[in-house]
Coordinates of C-alpha atoms in Angstrom, one line a residue:
M444 CA 193.3 -66.0 220.5
D445 CA 195.1 -69.3 219.7
L446 CA 198.6 -67.8 219.1
T447 CA 200.2 -71.3 219.0
G448 CA 197.7 -72.5 216.4
L449 CA 198.3 -69.4 214.3
I450 CA 202.0 -69.8 214.3
L451 CA 201.7 -73.5 213.4
R452 CA 199.4 -72.7 210.5
V453 CA 201.8 -70.1 209.2
T454 CA 204.7 -72.6 209.4
A455 CA 202.6 -75.2 207.6
E456 CA 201.8 -72.9 204.7
R457 CA 205.4 -73.2 203.3
P458 CA 207.3 -75.9 205.3
H459 CA 211.0 -76.5 204.8
V460 CA 211.3 -80.1 203.6
L461 CA 214.3 -82.4 204.4
L462 CA 214.5 -85.2 201.9
A463 CA 215.9 -88.4 203.2
T464 CA 216.4 -90.8 200.2
V465 CA 217.1 -94.5 200.8
P466 CA 218.5 -96.9 198.1
G467 CA 215.6 -97.6 195.8
G468 CA 214.1 -94.1 196.3
A469 CA 215.6 -92.2 193.3
A470 CA 212.3 -92.0 191.5
V471 CA 210.5 -90.9 194.7
R472 CA 213.2 -88.2 195.2
L473 CA 212.8 -86.9 191.7
A474 CA 209.0 -86.7 192.1
A475 CA 209.4 -84.9 195.4
E476 CA 211.9 -82.4 194.0
R477 CA 209.5 -81.6 191.1
L478 CA 206.5 -81.2 193.4
L479 CA 208.4 -79.0 195.9
R480 CA 209.5 -76.7 193.1
A481 CA 205.9 -76.5 191.8
R482 CA 204.7 -75.6 195.3
D483 CA 207.6 -73.3 196.0
W484 CA 208.4 -75.2 199.2
P485 CA 212.1 -74.9 200.1
Q486 CA 214.3 -77.9 200.6
A487 CA 216.2 -77.9 203.8
S488 CA 219.9 -78.9 203.8
T489 CA 220.1 -79.8 207.4
P490 CA 217.6 -81.1 210.1
A491 CA 218.1 -77.8 212.0
K492 CA 216.5 -75.9 209.1
A493 CA 213.7 -78.4 208.5
D494 CA 210.0 -78.5 209.5
L495 CA 209.0 -81.6 207.5
L496 CA 211.0 -84.9 207.1
L497 CA 210.1 -86.8 203.9
V498 CA 211.5 -90.3 203.7
A499 CA 211.7 -91.3 200.0
G500 CA 211.9 -94.9 199.0
P501 CA 211.3 -98.4 200.5
D502 CA 211.5 -99.3 204.2
L503 CA 215.0 -100.5 204.9
P504 CA 215.4 -101.8 208.4
E505 CA 219.1 -101.1 208.5
L506 CA 218.5 -97.4 208.2
R507 CA 215.7 -97.0 210.7
T508 CA 218.0 -95.9 213.5
A509 CA 219.7 -93.4 211.2
L510 CA 216.3 -92.0 210.3
E511 CA 215.3 -91.9 213.9
R512 CA 218.3 -89.8 214.8
L513 CA 217.6 -87.5 211.9
W514 CA 214.1 -87.0 213.2
R515 CA 215.4 -86.3 216.7
D516 CA 217.6 -83.6 215.4
M517 CA 214.8 -81.6 213.9
P518 CA 213.4 -78.8 216.1
A519 CA 209.7 -78.4 216.9
P520 CA 207.4 -77.8 215.2
R521 CA 208.0 -80.8 213.0
A522 CA 206.4 -83.6 211.1
R523 CA 207.5 -86.8 209.4
V524 CA 206.0 -88.7 206.5
H525 CA 207.1 -91.6 204.2
A526 CA 206.5 -92.0 200.4
R527 CA 207.5 -95.4 199.1
T528 CA 206.5 -94.7 195.5
P529 CA 206.3 -91.6 193.4
D530 CA 202.5 -91.8 193.4
E531 CA 202.5 -91.4 197.2
V532 CA 204.6 -88.1 197.3
E533 CA 201.7 -85.6 196.9
A534 CA 199.6 -87.3 199.6
A535 CA 202.6 -87.6 201.9
L536 CA 203.4 -83.8 201.6
D537 CA 199.7 -82.9 202.2
S538 CA 199.6 -85.2 205.2
G539 CA 202.9 -83.6 206.5
R540 CA 201.5 -80.1 206.2
A541 CA 198.4 -81.1 208.1
L542 CA 200.5 -82.7 210.8
L543 CA 202.7 -79.7 211.0
G544 CA 199.7 -77.3 211.5
S545 CA 198.0 -79.4 214.2
P546 CA 198.7 -78.2 217.8
A547 CA 197.6 -81.6 219.2
V548 CA 200.2 -83.4 217.0
Q549 CA 202.9 -81.0 217.9
R550 CA 202.3 -81.4 221.6
E551 CA 202.6 -85.1 221.2
S552 CA 205.7 -84.7 219.1
A553 CA 207.4 -82.5 221.7
A554 CA 206.7 -85.0 224.5
P555 CA 209.8 -86.7 225.9
P556 CA 210.4 -90.3 224.5
G557 CA 208.7 -92.9 226.6
E558 CA 205.7 -90.8 227.6
A559 CA 202.3 -91.4 226.1
G560 CA 202.0 -89.7 222.8
G561 CA 205.8 -89.4 222.4
H562 CA 207.5 -88.2 219.4
R563 CA 207.0 -91.2 217.2
E564 CA 203.3 -91.3 218.0
G565 CA 203.2 -87.6 217.0
E566 CA 203.4 -88.7 213.4
H567 CA 199.8 -90.0 213.6
G568 CA 200.4 -92.9 211.3
A569 CA 202.5 -91.0 208.8
Q570 CA 205.1 -93.7 209.3
E571 CA 204.9 -97.1 211.0
R572 CA 206.5 -97.7 214.3
H573 CA 209.3 -100.2 213.9
E574 CA 211.2 -102.5 216.3
G575 CA 214.3 -100.8 217.7
D576 CA 213.0 -97.3 217.2
D577 CA 213.4 -96.6 221.0
Q578 CA 217.1 -97.3 221.1
A579 CA 219.3 -94.7 222.6
P580 CA 221.1 -92.3 220.3
G581 CA 224.3 -93.8 218.9
H582 CA 223.1 -97.4 219.3
D583 CA 221.7 -99.4 216.5
G584 CA 222.1 -102.9 217.8
D585 CA 225.0 -103.8 215.5
G586 CA 227.8 -102.4 217.6
D587 CA 229.1 -99.9 215.1
G588 CA 227.3 -96.8 216.4
D589 CA 225.4 -96.6 213.1
G590 CA 226.6 -93.4 211.5
G591 CA 223.0 -92.2 211.1
G592 CA 223.9 -88.8 212.5
E593 CA 225.9 -88.1 209.4
G594 CA 222.5 -87.3 207.8
E595 CA 221.3 -85.1 210.6
A596 CA 224.1 -82.7 209.7
G597 CA 222.8 -82.7 206.2
R598 CA 225.1 -80.8 204.0
A599 CA 227.5 -80.1 206.9
G600 CA 227.3 -76.4 207.2
D601 CA 225.7 -74.2 204.6
A602 CA 226.4 -75.3 201.0
H603 CA 225.8 -72.0 199.5
S604 CA 228.5 -69.8 201.1
G605 CA 231.8 -69.3 199.4
P606 CA 235.3 -69.6 200.9
D607 CA 235.6 -67.9 204.3
G608 CA 232.1 -66.4 203.9
E609 CA 232.7 -65.1 200.4
H610 CA 230.1 -65.3 197.7
A611 CA 229.6 -68.7 196.0
P612 CA 229.3 -68.9 192.3
H613 CA 225.8 -67.8 191.4
D614 CA 223.7 -66.4 188.6
T615 CA 222.0 -63.1 187.9
G616 CA 220.7 -64.0 184.4
Q617 CA 217.4 -65.5 183.3
D618 CA 215.2 -68.0 185.1
T619 CA 215.7 -66.2 188.4
E620 CA 212.7 -68.0 189.8
A621 CA 214.8 -71.2 189.8
E622 CA 217.0 -69.8 192.6
H623 CA 214.3 -70.3 195.2
G624 CA 212.3 -73.1 193.6
D625 CA 213.7 -76.0 195.5
G626 CA 215.2 -74.3 198.5
R627 CA 218.8 -74.1 197.3
Q628 CA 218.9 -70.4 197.9
A629 CA 222.0 -68.3 198.2
P630 CA 222.7 -67.0 201.7
D631 CA 220.3 -64.3 202.9
G632 CA 221.5 -60.9 201.9
Q633 CA 224.0 -62.2 199.4
V634 CA 224.8 -59.5 196.8
P635 CA 225.5 -60.8 193.2
D636 CA 229.1 -60.3 192.1
S637 CA 229.9 -59.2 188.6
Q638 CA 230.0 -61.9 186.0
D639 CA 232.1 -62.6 182.9
P640 CA 230.7 -61.3 179.6
D641 CA 229.6 -64.8 178.7
G642 CA 227.5 -65.0 181.8
Q643 CA 229.6 -67.5 183.7
A644 CA 230.2 -67.4 187.4
P645 CA 232.5 -64.8 188.8
D646 CA 236.2 -65.3 189.4
G647 CA 238.3 -63.4 191.9
Q648 CA 237.9 -65.5 195.0
D649 CA 241.0 -66.0 197.1
A650 CA 243.1 -68.7 195.4
D651 CA 245.3 -69.6 198.4
S652 CA 244.6 -73.3 198.3
H653 CA 241.9 -75.9 197.8
G654 CA 241.4 -75.8 201.5
D655 CA 238.9 -73.1 200.6
H656 CA 236.6 -75.8 199.4
G657 CA 235.7 -76.2 203.0
D658 CA 232.7 -74.0 202.8
H659 CA 231.6 -75.0 199.3
G660 CA 228.9 -77.6 199.6
G661 CA 229.3 -77.4 203.4
H662 CA 232.6 -79.1 203.5
G663 CA 234.2 -76.8 206.0
G664 CA 231.4 -77.5 208.4
H665 CA 232.0 -81.2 208.5
G666 CA 233.2 -80.8 212.0
D667 CA 229.5 -80.6 212.9
H668 CA 229.3 -84.3 212.1
G669 CA 231.9 -85.1 214.7
G670 CA 229.5 -84.0 217.4
H671 CA 226.9 -86.6 216.6
G672 CA 229.1 -89.4 217.8
E673 CA 228.0 -92.4 215.9
H674 CA 231.5 -93.6 215.7
G675 CA 231.8 -95.6 218.9
G676 CA 232.4 -98.8 216.9
H677 CA 235.4 -97.5 215.1
G678 CA 237.7 -98.9 217.9
G679 CA 241.2 -97.7 218.3
G680 CA 240.8 -96.9 222.0
Q681 CA 238.3 -94.2 221.4
T682 CA 236.4 -93.1 224.4
D683 CA 232.7 -92.2 224.3
M684 CA 231.5 -89.1 226.0
P685 CA 228.0 -88.7 227.5
G686 CA 225.4 -88.7 224.7
G687 CA 227.6 -90.8 222.4
L688 CA 230.0 -88.0 221.5
P689 CA 233.5 -89.4 220.6
M690 CA 236.7 -88.0 221.9
A691 CA 239.6 -87.5 219.6
E692 CA 242.6 -89.8 220.1
P693 CA 246.3 -89.1 219.5
G694 CA 248.2 -90.7 216.7
A695 CA 251.3 -90.2 214.5
D696 CA 250.6 -88.4 211.2
R697 CA 252.6 -88.7 207.9
D698 CA 255.1 -86.1 209.1
G699 CA 255.9 -88.0 212.4
L700 CA 253.9 -85.5 214.5
T701 CA 251.4 -86.6 217.1
L702 CA 248.0 -85.2 216.3
D703 CA 244.5 -85.9 217.4
R704 CA 242.6 -88.4 215.2
L705 CA 238.9 -87.9 214.8
H706 CA 236.5 -90.5 213.4
L707 CA 234.0 -88.8 211.1
P708 CA 231.3 -90.5 209.0
L709 CA 229.7 -88.9 205.9
G710 CA 226.3 -90.2 205.0
P711 CA 223.9 -91.9 204.7
F712 CA 221.6 -88.9 204.5
L713 CA 223.6 -86.0 203.5
A714 CA 222.0 -83.6 201.0
D715 CA 223.3 -84.1 197.4
W716 CA 224.9 -87.3 198.4
P717 CA 224.6 -90.9 197.1
A718 CA 221.5 -92.4 198.8
G719 CA 222.4 -94.7 201.7
L720 CA 226.2 -94.5 201.2
T721 CA 228.3 -94.1 204.3
V722 CA 232.0 -93.2 204.1
R723 CA 233.8 -93.3 207.4
L724 CA 236.9 -91.1 207.7
V725 CA 239.7 -90.9 210.2
L726 CA 241.1 -87.4 210.2
Q727 CA 244.2 -85.7 211.6
G728 CA 243.8 -82.0 211.3
D729 CA 242.0 -81.6 208.0
V730 CA 243.7 -84.5 206.3
V731 CA 242.0 -87.8 205.7
Q732 CA 244.2 -90.6 207.0
R733 CA 241.9 -93.6 206.5
V734 CA 238.7 -94.4 204.7
D735 CA 236.2 -97.2 205.1
V736 CA 233.1 -97.4 203.0
D737 CA 230.0 -99.2 204.3
G738 CA 228.0 -101.3 201.8
P739 CA 224.5 -99.8 201.0
A740 CA 221.5 -101.0 203.0
R741 CA 219.6 -103.7 201.2
P742 CA 215.8 -103.9 200.9
S743 CA 213.9 -107.0 202.2
D744 CA 212.7 -109.5 199.6
D745 CA 209.2 -108.0 199.6
A746 CA 210.6 -104.6 198.8
A747 CA 212.9 -105.5 195.9
V748 CA 213.9 -102.4 193.9
E749 CA 215.0 -101.7 190.4
A750 CA 217.8 -99.2 189.9
F751 CA 216.1 -96.1 188.4
W752 CA 218.9 -94.8 186.2
V753 CA 219.7 -98.2 184.5
Q754 CA 216.1 -99.3 183.9
P755 CA 216.5 -99.3 180.1
W756 CA 219.4 -101.7 180.4
L757 CA 217.6 -103.9 182.9
R758 CA 214.6 -104.1 180.6
V759 CA 216.7 -105.2 177.7
A760 CA 218.2 -107.9 180.0
S761 CA 214.7 -109.1 180.7
G762 CA 213.8 -109.3 177.0
E763 CA 211.8 -106.1 176.6
P764 CA 212.3 -103.9 173.6
V765 CA 214.0 -100.6 174.3
T766 CA 215.0 -97.9 171.8
V767 CA 218.3 -96.1 171.7
G768 CA 216.3 -92.8 172.3
E769 CA 214.9 -94.1 175.6
A770 CA 218.4 -95.1 176.8
V771 CA 220.3 -92.0 175.8
R772 CA 217.5 -89.8 177.3
R773 CA 217.8 -91.6 180.6
R774 CA 221.6 -91.4 180.5
A775 CA 221.5 -87.6 179.7
A776 CA 219.1 -87.1 182.6
A777 CA 221.3 -89.0 184.9
H778 CA 224.3 -86.9 184.0
L779 CA 222.2 -83.7 184.6
D780 CA 221.2 -85.1 188.0
S781 CA 224.9 -85.8 188.9
L782 CA 225.9 -82.4 187.6
G783 CA 223.2 -80.6 189.6
R784 CA 224.3 -82.4 192.8
L785 CA 228.0 -81.4 192.2
L786 CA 227.0 -77.8 191.5
A787 CA 225.0 -77.7 194.7
V788 CA 228.0 -79.1 196.7
A789 CA 230.3 -76.6 195.0
G790 CA 228.0 -73.7 196.0
W791 CA 226.4 -72.8 192.6
P792 CA 222.6 -73.3 193.5
A793 CA 221.1 -71.4 190.5
E794 CA 222.8 -73.7 187.9
A795 CA 222.0 -76.7 190.1
V796 CA 218.3 -75.9 189.9
R797 CA 218.6 -75.4 186.1
A798 CA 220.2 -78.7 185.7
G799 CA 217.4 -80.3 187.8
R800 CA 214.7 -78.6 185.6
L801 CA 216.3 -79.9 182.4
R802 CA 216.7 -83.4 183.9
D803 CA 213.0 -83.4 184.7
D804 CA 212.1 -82.2 181.2
L805 CA 214.1 -85.0 179.6
L806 CA 212.5 -87.6 181.9
S807 CA 209.0 -86.3 181.0
G808 CA 209.7 -86.9 177.3
A809 CA 210.3 -83.3 176.2
P810 CA 211.3 -83.1 172.5
R811 CA 214.8 -82.2 171.6
A812 CA 213.8 -78.8 170.1
A813 CA 212.4 -77.8 173.5
V814 CA 215.4 -78.6 175.6
A815 CA 218.4 -78.1 173.2
P816 CA 218.8 -74.3 173.6
R817 CA 218.6 -74.5 177.4
L818 CA 221.0 -77.4 177.5
E819 CA 223.4 -75.5 175.3
R820 CA 223.3 -72.5 177.6
L821 CA 223.9 -74.7 180.7
T822 CA 226.8 -76.6 179.2
R823 CA 228.4 -73.4 178.0
R824 CA 228.1 -71.6 181.3
V825 CA 229.2 -74.5 183.5
G826 CA 231.9 -75.7 181.1
R827 CA 233.5 -72.2 180.7
S828 CA 233.3 -71.2 184.4
R829 CA 236.8 -70.4 185.5
T830 CA 235.7 -70.3 189.2
L831 CA 234.3 -73.8 189.1
A832 CA 237.3 -75.1 187.3
W833 CA 239.6 -73.4 189.9
L834 CA 237.6 -74.9 192.8
T835 CA 237.8 -78.4 191.4
R836 CA 241.2 -78.4 189.7
G837 CA 243.7 -81.1 190.8
I838 CA 241.2 -82.8 193.1
G839 CA 240.5 -86.6 193.0
V840 CA 242.6 -87.4 189.9
V841 CA 241.6 -90.7 188.3
T842 CA 243.7 -91.6 185.3
A843 CA 242.3 -93.9 182.6
Q844 CA 244.7 -96.6 183.7
K845 CA 243.7 -96.3 187.3
A846 CA 240.0 -96.5 186.3
R847 CA 240.6 -99.6 184.2
E848 CA 242.5 -101.3 187.1
A849 CA 239.5 -100.7 189.4
G850 CA 237.1 -102.0 186.7
A851 CA 235.5 -98.5 186.2
G852 CA 234.3 -97.4 182.8
G853 CA 232.0 -94.7 181.5
P854 CA 232.6 -91.0 182.1
A855 CA 235.0 -91.5 185.0
A856 CA 237.4 -93.5 182.8
R857 CA 237.0 -91.3 179.7
A858 CA 237.6 -88.1 181.7
D859 CA 241.1 -89.3 182.6
G860 CA 241.7 -86.6 185.1
D861 CA 240.3 -84.7 188.1
V862 CA 236.9 -83.4 189.3
T863 CA 237.0 -80.7 186.6
A864 CA 237.6 -83.3 183.9
R865 CA 234.8 -85.4 185.1
Y866 CA 232.1 -82.8 185.1
R867 CA 233.2 -81.6 181.7
Q868 CA 233.0 -85.2 180.5
W869 CA 229.3 -85.2 181.7
L870 CA 228.7 -82.1 179.6
A871 CA 230.4 -83.6 176.5
D872 CA 228.3 -86.8 176.9
I873 CA 225.1 -84.7 177.2
R874 CA 225.9 -82.8 174.0
H875 CA 226.7 -86.1 172.3
D876 CA 223.3 -87.7 173.3
L877 CA 221.2 -84.7 172.5
P878 CA 220.7 -85.4 168.8
R879 CA 219.7 -89.0 169.5
L880 CA 216.8 -88.5 171.9
E881 CA 214.3 -89.7 169.4
D882 CA 216.4 -92.5 167.9
P883 CA 214.1 -95.5 167.2
A884 CA 216.8 -98.1 166.8
P885 CA 216.8 -101.0 169.3
L886 CA 219.2 -100.6 172.2
D887 CA 222.4 -102.7 172.1
V888 CA 223.7 -102.8 175.6
A889 CA 227.1 -103.8 174.3
V890 CA 227.4 -100.5 172.4
E891 CA 225.6 -98.1 174.7
D892 CA 226.9 -97.6 178.2
S893 CA 224.6 -97.0 181.2
P894 CA 225.2 -93.6 182.8
R895 CA 228.1 -94.8 185.0
G896 CA 229.7 -97.3 182.6
P897 CA 229.0 -100.5 180.7
W898 CA 226.1 -102.3 182.4
S899 CA 226.7 -105.7 184.0
A900 CA 224.5 -107.2 186.7
E901 CA 227.6 -109.3 187.8
A902 CA 229.7 -106.1 188.2
P903 CA 227.6 -102.9 188.4
P904 CA 229.6 -99.9 187.4
S905 CA 228.9 -98.1 190.7
A906 CA 230.7 -100.9 192.6
A907 CA 233.9 -99.9 190.9
L908 CA 233.3 -96.2 191.5
I909 CA 232.8 -96.9 195.2
A910 CA 236.0 -98.9 195.3
L911 CA 237.8 -95.9 193.9
L912 CA 236.8 -93.7 196.9
P913 CA 239.3 -94.9 199.6
P914 CA 242.5 -94.4 197.6
L915 CA 241.2 -91.1 196.2
L916 CA 240.2 -89.7 199.6
E917 CA 243.2 -90.9 201.7
G918 CA 245.7 -88.1 202.0
A919 CA 243.3 -85.6 200.7
E920 CA 242.0 -82.6 202.6
L921 CA 238.5 -82.9 204.2
A922 CA 237.4 -79.9 202.2
A923 CA 237.8 -81.8 198.9
A924 CA 236.1 -85.0 200.0
R925 CA 232.5 -84.2 199.1
L926 CA 233.6 -82.8 195.7
V927 CA 235.4 -86.0 194.9
V928 CA 232.3 -88.1 195.8
A929 CA 230.0 -85.8 193.9
S930 CA 232.2 -86.0 190.8
L931 CA 232.1 -89.8 190.8
D932 CA 228.4 -89.9 192.0
P933 CA 228.2 -93.7 192.5
D934 CA 224.6 -95.0 192.6
P935 CA 224.1 -97.5 195.5
E936 CA 220.8 -98.5 193.9
E937 CA 222.8 -100.4 191.3
L938 CA 224.1 -102.7 194.0
V939 CA 220.8 -103.5 195.5
S940 CA 218.6 -103.7 192.4
R941 CA 216.5 -106.8 191.7
G942 CA 218.6 -108.0 188.8
V943 CA 221.9 -107.6 190.7
V944 CA 220.6 -109.4 193.8
E945 CA 219.3 -112.3 191.7
V946 CA 222.7 -112.7 190.1
A947 CA 224.4 -112.6 193.4
R948 CA 222.2 -115.3 194.8
G949 CA 223.1 -117.5 191.8

């Protein structure tokens, strides 16, 4: 009896899929999430929980080493595939399942690097072999240690546990199948808490401080990232340990005490994180002392991309006719995508899945009558949740004046407040756009903002949102960092889209 083959076939029946989205891969990610829900294949939040790595989007040479480290962090049995367009997703997943269930492929994948049939050859053509793939961990050839290991920690820790192991906000109402549809399950054995009469998430978690955010969205486990050691290029006298692990270094904090400083990158492949964005933190204790943001990786000329969420505005700029209905539908879907990611980070997976389902329905052209009742329930439950408001209150305050000074517009500026104000602004914008989903009037880009603000190829709105991150994160607790990023949700695709690159080149 071939016990190994049997185990592999069982694993391949329902693999846990880790999505690694690169800039330009938003449409591929959306197609993959839809198909994974349809197949009831769970999404993995970290490499340690994954069987199948799906790279979504174009091939970006700058991110190859980060992807390679992500692959190395996955335990066997494992497989890796690449879908560059939405049409390739189904074939890629089928290929990944076949590779995962093949004993011969798994033997090659488990072979030490450098031996014949090593781990890259184990992909059997699922992804091309690239120059530089055999570099040692922590070295990407540019001297900065890459930061690719941020991704292998995925959502550092488990995004679905509440503070100190308590229950995260969750749902016991309708659509219960959504709780396992895309792998964002609550922790095994979690028992639903009582809910408020209107069905919103439970209150009653310990309200000592916002430090409890640490386990929502996996923030508290960010220390896992520190062990990956891609930070050797940060300088400051830091000493590398064997395997590239960095040692903490002493430094004076704001109170004049001497504490260890740890260099910690977030991104580029965290779950529910802007694709390709890397934020490098210097921590003392759990307080962020310094923040540096890496620019997004850019595609080669032959892999030019068009930012998915602003396509109606880009089409108008190129002279194509676009209706208001098309634009507001895309904008409402973008807000639902951002909201779902924030809810996943905050530890409310059931509502995150519902937001994703509504997003997909809007993108597929569902009529207003089909989505309006469900959108109303979602906006009511999320907008009235006292627990979610408590978790996000007072974090990442962006006043309207501060937003204007940074050149930011859209929901971040109109919200004029903290993380709570920003997700409630998304909800208000969705309700405002709902009656106009079939508006046939021509789109006027001077009147209708793109999802993240007034569209301009010379100054994409996400550039201003990224510029806001350092001052917002410096001095904040690490536990709040991912909530702040998720509430702004900048889109790096805007910075590398075809129209923006053409303007930059003059």
